[in-house]
Coordinates of C-alpha atoms in Angstrom, one line a residue:
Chain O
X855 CA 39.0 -8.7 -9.6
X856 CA 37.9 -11.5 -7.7
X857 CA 34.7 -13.0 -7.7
X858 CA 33.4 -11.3 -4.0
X859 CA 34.5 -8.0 -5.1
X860 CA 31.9 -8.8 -8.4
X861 CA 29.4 -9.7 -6.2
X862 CA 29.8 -6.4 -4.4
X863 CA 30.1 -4.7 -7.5
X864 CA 26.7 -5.6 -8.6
X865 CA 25.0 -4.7 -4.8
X866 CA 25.8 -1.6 -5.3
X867 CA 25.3 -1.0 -8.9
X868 CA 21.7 -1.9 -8.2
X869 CA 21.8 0.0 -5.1
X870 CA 21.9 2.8 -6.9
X871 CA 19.9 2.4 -10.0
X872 CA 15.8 3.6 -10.2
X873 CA 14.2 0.5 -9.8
X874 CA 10.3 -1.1 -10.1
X875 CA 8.2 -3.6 -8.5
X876 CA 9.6 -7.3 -10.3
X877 CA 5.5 -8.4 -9.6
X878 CA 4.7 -5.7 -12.4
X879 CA 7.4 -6.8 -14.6
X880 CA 6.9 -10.6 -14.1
X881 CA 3.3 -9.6 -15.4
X882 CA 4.1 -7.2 -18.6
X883 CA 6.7 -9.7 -19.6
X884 CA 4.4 -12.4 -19.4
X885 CA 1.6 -10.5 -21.2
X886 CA 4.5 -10.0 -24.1
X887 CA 5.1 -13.7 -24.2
X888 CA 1.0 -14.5 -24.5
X889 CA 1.2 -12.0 -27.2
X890 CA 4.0 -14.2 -28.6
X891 CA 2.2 -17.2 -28.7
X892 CA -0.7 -15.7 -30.2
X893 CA 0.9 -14.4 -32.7
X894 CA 2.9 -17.6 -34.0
X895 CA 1.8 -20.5 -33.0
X896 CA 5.2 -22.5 -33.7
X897 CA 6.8 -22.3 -30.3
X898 CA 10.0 -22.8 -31.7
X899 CA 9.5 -19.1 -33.2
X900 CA 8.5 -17.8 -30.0
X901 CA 11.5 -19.3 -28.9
X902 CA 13.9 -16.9 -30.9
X903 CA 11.4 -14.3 -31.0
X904 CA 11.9 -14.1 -27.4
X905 CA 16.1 -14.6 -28.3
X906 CA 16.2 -11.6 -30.1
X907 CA 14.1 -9.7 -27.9
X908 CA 17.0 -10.3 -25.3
X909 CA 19.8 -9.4 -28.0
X910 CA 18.6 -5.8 -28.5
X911 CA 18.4 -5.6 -24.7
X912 CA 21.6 -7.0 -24.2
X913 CA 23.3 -4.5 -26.7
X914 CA 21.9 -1.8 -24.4
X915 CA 22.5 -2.4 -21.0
X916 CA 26.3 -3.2 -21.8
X917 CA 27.3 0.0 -21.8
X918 CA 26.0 0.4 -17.8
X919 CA 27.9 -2.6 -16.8
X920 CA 31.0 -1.8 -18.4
X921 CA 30.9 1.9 -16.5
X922 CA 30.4 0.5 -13.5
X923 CA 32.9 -2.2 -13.5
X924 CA 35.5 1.1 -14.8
X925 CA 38.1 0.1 -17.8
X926 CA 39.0 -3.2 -16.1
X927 CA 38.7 -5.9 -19.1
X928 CA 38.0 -9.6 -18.2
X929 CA 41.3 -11.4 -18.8
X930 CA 39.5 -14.6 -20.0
X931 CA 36.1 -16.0 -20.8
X932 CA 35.2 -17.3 -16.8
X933 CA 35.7 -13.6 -15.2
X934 CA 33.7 -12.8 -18.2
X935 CA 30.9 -15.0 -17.1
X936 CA 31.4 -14.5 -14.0
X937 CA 31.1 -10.3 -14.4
X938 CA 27.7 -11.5 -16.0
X939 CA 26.5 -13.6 -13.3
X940 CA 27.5 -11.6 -9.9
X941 CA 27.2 -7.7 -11.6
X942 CA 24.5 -7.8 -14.7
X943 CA 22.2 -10.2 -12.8
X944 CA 22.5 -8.1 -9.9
X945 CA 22.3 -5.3 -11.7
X946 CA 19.3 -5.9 -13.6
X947 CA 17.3 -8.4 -11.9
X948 CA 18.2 -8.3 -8.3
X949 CA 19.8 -11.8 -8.1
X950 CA 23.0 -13.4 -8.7
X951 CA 23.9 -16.5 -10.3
X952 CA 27.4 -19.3 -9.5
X953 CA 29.5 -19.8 -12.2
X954 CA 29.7 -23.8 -13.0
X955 CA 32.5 -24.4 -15.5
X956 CA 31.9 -27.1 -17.7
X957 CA 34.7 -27.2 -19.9
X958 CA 37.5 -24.7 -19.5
X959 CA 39.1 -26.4 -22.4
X960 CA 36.1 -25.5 -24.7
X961 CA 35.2 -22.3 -23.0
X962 CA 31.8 -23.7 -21.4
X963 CA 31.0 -22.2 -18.4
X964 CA 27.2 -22.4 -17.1
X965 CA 25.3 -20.1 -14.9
X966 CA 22.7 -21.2 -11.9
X967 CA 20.6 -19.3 -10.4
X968 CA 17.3 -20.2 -8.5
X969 CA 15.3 -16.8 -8.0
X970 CA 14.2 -15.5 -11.1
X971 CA 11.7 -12.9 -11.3
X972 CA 10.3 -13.6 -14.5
X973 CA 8.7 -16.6 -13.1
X974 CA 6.8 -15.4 -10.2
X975 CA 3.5 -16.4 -12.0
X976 CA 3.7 -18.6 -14.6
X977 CA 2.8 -22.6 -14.7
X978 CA 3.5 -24.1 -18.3
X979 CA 0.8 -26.0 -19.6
X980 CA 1.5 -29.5 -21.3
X981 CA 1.2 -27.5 -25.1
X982 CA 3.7 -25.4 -24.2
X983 CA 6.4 -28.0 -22.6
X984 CA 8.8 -26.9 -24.9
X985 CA 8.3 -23.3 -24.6
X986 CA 11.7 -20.9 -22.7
X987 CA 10.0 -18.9 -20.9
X988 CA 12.9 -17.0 -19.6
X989 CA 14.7 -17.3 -22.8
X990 CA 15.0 -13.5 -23.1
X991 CA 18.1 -13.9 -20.7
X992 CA 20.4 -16.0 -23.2
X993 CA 19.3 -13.4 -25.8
X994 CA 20.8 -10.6 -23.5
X995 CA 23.6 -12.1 -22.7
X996 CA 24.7 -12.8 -26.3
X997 CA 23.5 -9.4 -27.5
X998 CA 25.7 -7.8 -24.2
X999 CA 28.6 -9.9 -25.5
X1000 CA 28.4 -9.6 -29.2
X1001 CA 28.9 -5.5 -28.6
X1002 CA 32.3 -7.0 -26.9
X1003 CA 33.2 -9.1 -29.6
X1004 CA 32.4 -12.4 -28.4
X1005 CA 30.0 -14.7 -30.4
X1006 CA 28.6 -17.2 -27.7
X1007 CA 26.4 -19.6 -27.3
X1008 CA 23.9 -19.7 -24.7
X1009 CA 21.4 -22.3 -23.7
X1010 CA 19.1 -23.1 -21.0
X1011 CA 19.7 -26.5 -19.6
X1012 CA 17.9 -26.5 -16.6
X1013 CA 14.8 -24.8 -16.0
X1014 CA 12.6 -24.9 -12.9
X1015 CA 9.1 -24.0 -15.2
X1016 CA 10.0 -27.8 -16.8
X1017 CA 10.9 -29.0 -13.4
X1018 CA 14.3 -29.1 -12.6
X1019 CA 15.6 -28.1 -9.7
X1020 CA 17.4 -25.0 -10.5
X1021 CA 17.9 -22.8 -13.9
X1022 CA 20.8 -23.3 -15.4
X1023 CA 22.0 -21.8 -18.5
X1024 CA 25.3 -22.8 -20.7
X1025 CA 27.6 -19.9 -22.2
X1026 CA 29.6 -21.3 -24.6
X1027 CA 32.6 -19.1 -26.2
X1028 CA 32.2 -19.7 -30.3
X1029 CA 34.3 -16.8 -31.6
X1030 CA 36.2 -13.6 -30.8
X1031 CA 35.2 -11.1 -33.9
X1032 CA 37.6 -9.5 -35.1
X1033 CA 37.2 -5.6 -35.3
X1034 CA 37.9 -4.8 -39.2
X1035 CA 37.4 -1.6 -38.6
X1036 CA 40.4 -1.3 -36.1
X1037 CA 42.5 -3.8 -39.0
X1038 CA 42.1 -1.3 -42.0
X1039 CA 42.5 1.9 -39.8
Chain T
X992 CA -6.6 8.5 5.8
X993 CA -4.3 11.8 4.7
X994 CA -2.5 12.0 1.8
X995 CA 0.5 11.9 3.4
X996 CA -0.2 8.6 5.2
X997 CA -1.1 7.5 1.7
X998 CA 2.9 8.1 0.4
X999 CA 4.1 6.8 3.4
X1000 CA 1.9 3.5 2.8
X1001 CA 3.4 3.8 -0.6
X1002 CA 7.0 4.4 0.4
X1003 CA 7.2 1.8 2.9
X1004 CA 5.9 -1.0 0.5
X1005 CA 7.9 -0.4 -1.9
X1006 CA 10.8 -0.3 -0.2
X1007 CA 10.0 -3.9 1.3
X1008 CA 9.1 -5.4 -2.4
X1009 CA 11.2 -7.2 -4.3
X1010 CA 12.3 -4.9 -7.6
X1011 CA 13.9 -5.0 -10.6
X1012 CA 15.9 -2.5 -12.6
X1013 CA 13.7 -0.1 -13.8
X1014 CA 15.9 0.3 -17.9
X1015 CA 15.2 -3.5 -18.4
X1016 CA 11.5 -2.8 -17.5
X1017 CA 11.9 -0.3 -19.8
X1018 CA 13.1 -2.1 -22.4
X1019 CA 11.4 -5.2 -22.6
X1020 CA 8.0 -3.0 -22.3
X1021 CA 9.6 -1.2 -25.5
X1022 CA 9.8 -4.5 -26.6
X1023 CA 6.2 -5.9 -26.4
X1024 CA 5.1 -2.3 -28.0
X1025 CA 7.6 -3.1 -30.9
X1026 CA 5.8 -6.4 -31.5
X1027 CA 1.9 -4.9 -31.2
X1028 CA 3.0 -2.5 -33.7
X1029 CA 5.1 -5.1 -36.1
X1030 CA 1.5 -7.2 -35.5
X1031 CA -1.2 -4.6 -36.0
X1032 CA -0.7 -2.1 -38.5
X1033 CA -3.5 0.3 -36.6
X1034 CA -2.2 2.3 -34.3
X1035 CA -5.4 2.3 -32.3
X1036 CA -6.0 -1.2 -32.1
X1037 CA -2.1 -0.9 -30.5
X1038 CA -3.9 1.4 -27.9
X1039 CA -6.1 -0.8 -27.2
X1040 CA -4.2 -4.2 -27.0
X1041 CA -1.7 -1.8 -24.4
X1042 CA -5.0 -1.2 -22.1
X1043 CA -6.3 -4.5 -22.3
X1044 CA -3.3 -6.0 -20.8
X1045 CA -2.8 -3.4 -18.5
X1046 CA -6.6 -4.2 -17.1
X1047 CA -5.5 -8.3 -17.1
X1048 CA -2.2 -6.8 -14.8
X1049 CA -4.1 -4.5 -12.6
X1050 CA -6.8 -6.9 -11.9
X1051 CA -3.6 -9.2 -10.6
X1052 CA -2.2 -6.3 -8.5
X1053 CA -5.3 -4.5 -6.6
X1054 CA -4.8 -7.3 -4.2
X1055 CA -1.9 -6.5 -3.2
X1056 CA -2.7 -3.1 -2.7
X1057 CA -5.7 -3.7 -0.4
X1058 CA -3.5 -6.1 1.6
X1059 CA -0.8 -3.0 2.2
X1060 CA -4.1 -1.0 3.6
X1061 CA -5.5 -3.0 5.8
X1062 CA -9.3 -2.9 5.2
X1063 CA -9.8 0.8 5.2
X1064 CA -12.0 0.9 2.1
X1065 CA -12.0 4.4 0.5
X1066 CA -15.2 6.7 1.6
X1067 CA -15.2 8.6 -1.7
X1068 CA -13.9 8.2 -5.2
X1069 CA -11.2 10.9 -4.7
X1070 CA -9.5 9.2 -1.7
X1071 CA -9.6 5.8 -4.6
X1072 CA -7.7 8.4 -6.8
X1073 CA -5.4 9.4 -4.5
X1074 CA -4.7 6.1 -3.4
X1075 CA -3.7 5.1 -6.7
X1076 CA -1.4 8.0 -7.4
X1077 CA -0.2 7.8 -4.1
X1078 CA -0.1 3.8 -3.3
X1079 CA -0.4 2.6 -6.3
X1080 CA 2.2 4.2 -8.4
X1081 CA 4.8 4.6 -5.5
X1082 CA 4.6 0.3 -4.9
X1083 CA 4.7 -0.5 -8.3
X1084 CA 6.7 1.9 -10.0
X1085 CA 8.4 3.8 -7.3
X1086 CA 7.2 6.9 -8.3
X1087 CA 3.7 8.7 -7.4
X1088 CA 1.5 11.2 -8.7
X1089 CA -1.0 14.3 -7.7
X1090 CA -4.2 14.6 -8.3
X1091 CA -5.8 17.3 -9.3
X1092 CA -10.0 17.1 -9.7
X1093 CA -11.3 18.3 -12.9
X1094 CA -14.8 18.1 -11.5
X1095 CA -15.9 16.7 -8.2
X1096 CA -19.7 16.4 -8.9
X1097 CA -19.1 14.3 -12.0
X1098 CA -16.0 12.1 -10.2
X1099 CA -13.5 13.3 -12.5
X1100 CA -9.9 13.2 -10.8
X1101 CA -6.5 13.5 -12.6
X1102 CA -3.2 12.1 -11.9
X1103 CA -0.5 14.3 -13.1
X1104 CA 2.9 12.6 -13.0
X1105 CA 6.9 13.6 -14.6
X1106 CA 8.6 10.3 -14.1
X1107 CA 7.9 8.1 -16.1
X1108 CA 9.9 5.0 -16.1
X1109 CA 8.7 3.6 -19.3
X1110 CA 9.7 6.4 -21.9
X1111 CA 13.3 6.9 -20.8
X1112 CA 14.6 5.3 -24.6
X1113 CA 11.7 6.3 -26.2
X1114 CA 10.7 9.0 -28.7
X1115 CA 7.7 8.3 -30.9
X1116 CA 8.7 9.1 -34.7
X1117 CA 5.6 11.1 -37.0
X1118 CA 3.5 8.4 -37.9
X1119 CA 3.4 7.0 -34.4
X1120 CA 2.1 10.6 -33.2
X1121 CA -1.3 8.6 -31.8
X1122 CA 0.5 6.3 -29.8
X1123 CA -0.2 6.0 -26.5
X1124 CA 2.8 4.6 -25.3
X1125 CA 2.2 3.9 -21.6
X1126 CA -1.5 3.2 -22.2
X1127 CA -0.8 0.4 -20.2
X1128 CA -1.5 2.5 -17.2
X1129 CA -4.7 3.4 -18.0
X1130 CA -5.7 -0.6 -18.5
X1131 CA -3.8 -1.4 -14.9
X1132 CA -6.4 1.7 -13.4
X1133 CA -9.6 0.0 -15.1
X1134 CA -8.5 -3.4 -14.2
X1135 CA -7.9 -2.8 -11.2
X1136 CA -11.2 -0.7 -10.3
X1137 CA -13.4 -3.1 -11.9
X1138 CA -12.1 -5.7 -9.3
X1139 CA -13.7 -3.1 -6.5
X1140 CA -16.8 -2.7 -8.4
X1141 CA -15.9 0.6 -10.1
X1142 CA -16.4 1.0 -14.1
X1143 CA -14.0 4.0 -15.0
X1144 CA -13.4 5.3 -18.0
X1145 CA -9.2 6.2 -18.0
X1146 CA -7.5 8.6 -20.7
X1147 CA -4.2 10.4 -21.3
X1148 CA -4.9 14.2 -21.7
X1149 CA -1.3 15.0 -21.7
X1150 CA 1.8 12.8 -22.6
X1151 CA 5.7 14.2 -22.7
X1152 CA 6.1 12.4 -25.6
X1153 CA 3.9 14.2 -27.5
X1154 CA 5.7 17.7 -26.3
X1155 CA 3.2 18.0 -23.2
X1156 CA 4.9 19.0 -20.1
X1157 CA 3.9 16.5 -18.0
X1158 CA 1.6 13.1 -18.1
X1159 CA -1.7 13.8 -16.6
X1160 CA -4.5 10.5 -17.0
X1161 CA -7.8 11.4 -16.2
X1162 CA -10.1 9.2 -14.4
X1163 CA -13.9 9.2 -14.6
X1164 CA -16.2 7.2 -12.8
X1165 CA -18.8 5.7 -14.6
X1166 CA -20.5 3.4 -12.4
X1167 CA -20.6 1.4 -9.7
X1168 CA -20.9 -2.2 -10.7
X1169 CA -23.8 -4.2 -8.6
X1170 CA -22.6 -7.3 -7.2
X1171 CA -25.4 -9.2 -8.1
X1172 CA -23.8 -12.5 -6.5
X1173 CA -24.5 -10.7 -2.9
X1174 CA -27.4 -9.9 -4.2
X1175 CA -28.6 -12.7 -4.5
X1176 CA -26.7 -14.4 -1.5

């Protein structure tokens, strides 16, 4: 499947799906993340906190994408990324993100994106310069992808709460997992 | 204004917000729950953290929701009801309510509802059984009055997850708060 047929995909996946106001969600995920920091002070363990979050997420909303994309597997790890970017983004969120390899050599593709409705109210304060606010989205993606057998990486290295100009965030292939339970059967 | 112009009203913003899908709202609100309760061992003091950010995200919101009406201001606390059911619920959540007055003379409406878009992974085990899992509306409701000057008090009297057949939240005014700044003006 090409990448425009991805993109549709995703439009009308989300077409279809029961959807809410991303104001109200903005605000009840930022209310969890101020529950967060309350809770540990160490931003670094909000940090995962908010990782993990995303990987039980992730491991959920798979399923969805893979019906709606049918039994068509990605071929290699850029379609992949790409499937993530143009139909779970859509999907989910309402947006779409390009697909910026890095390294095809090293399986390092990054996704930008510059709408993100997570951030529609926030302003990081200097004490919290280090804080991913939006890190919930590399936790989904690598909970999504560990239910496909893919250990990844994923990192933001942009992020337009700390100033840059667009979020940007790395997927990095690690691993394929091998199914034992397929081996012994 | 009717009823029905309120739906409309409600209908038609909606459908020009931007929205997410409603599962991840779901699921990270899931989330946040999972943490109170991994942080407070007290199921009421749960309930209560759930209402206190709902009143911090409905104080946010009640703007918008005067903005989508113009400046008709409500003539009676039963039209405010309505209006939320009917406004409220349909902008934010894409779903909306009836009300149903439990008694007039002391300003006691309810709002019934069936959707519900946070419980669709949800089922509370035993020792959760005094959980009030979306008590997050009732904190958006008091929030969101308190910025017009109403004090309401705002309980679940019936919640499917607790086997009832539908989610009914009353609302009782209490008082109207005295601006004391035009007071004084």
């Amino acid at each position: 499947m090409t990448t425009d047929n991805f993109t549709k995909l995703g439009t009308n996946a989300f077409a279809k799906m029961d959807k809410i106001n991303s104001e109200l969600f903005a605000l009840t995920y930022g209310s969890m993340v101020s529950q967060l920091i309350r809770d540990h002070e160490d931003t670094e363990t909000v940090n995962s906190q908010l990782v993990e979050i995303g990987k039980n997420i992730g491991s959920k909303l798979v399923d969805e994408v893979l019906a709606k994309l049918g039994c068509a597997p990605c071929t290699d790890f850029k379609s992949t990324v790409e499937v993530i970017a143009k139909v779970g983004f859509k999907m989910f969120l309402g947006i779409s993100g390009d697909v910026v390899t890095v390294n095809e050599r090293e399986n390092i593709h990054n996704i930008k994106f510059q709408e993100n409705p997570l951030d529609q109210f926030v302003e990081l304060p200097d004490s919290l310069c280090k804080l991913n606010y939006s890190g919930i989205y590399c936790g989904v993606i690598v909970g999504a992808l560990e239910q496909l057998q893919m250990k990844v990486q994923c990192d933001f290295v942009k992020d337009m709460l700390k100033g840059d100009d667009c979020y940007e965030i790395s997927v990095k292939l690690q691993e394929i997992i091998k199914d034992t339970l397929s081996d012994d059967e």
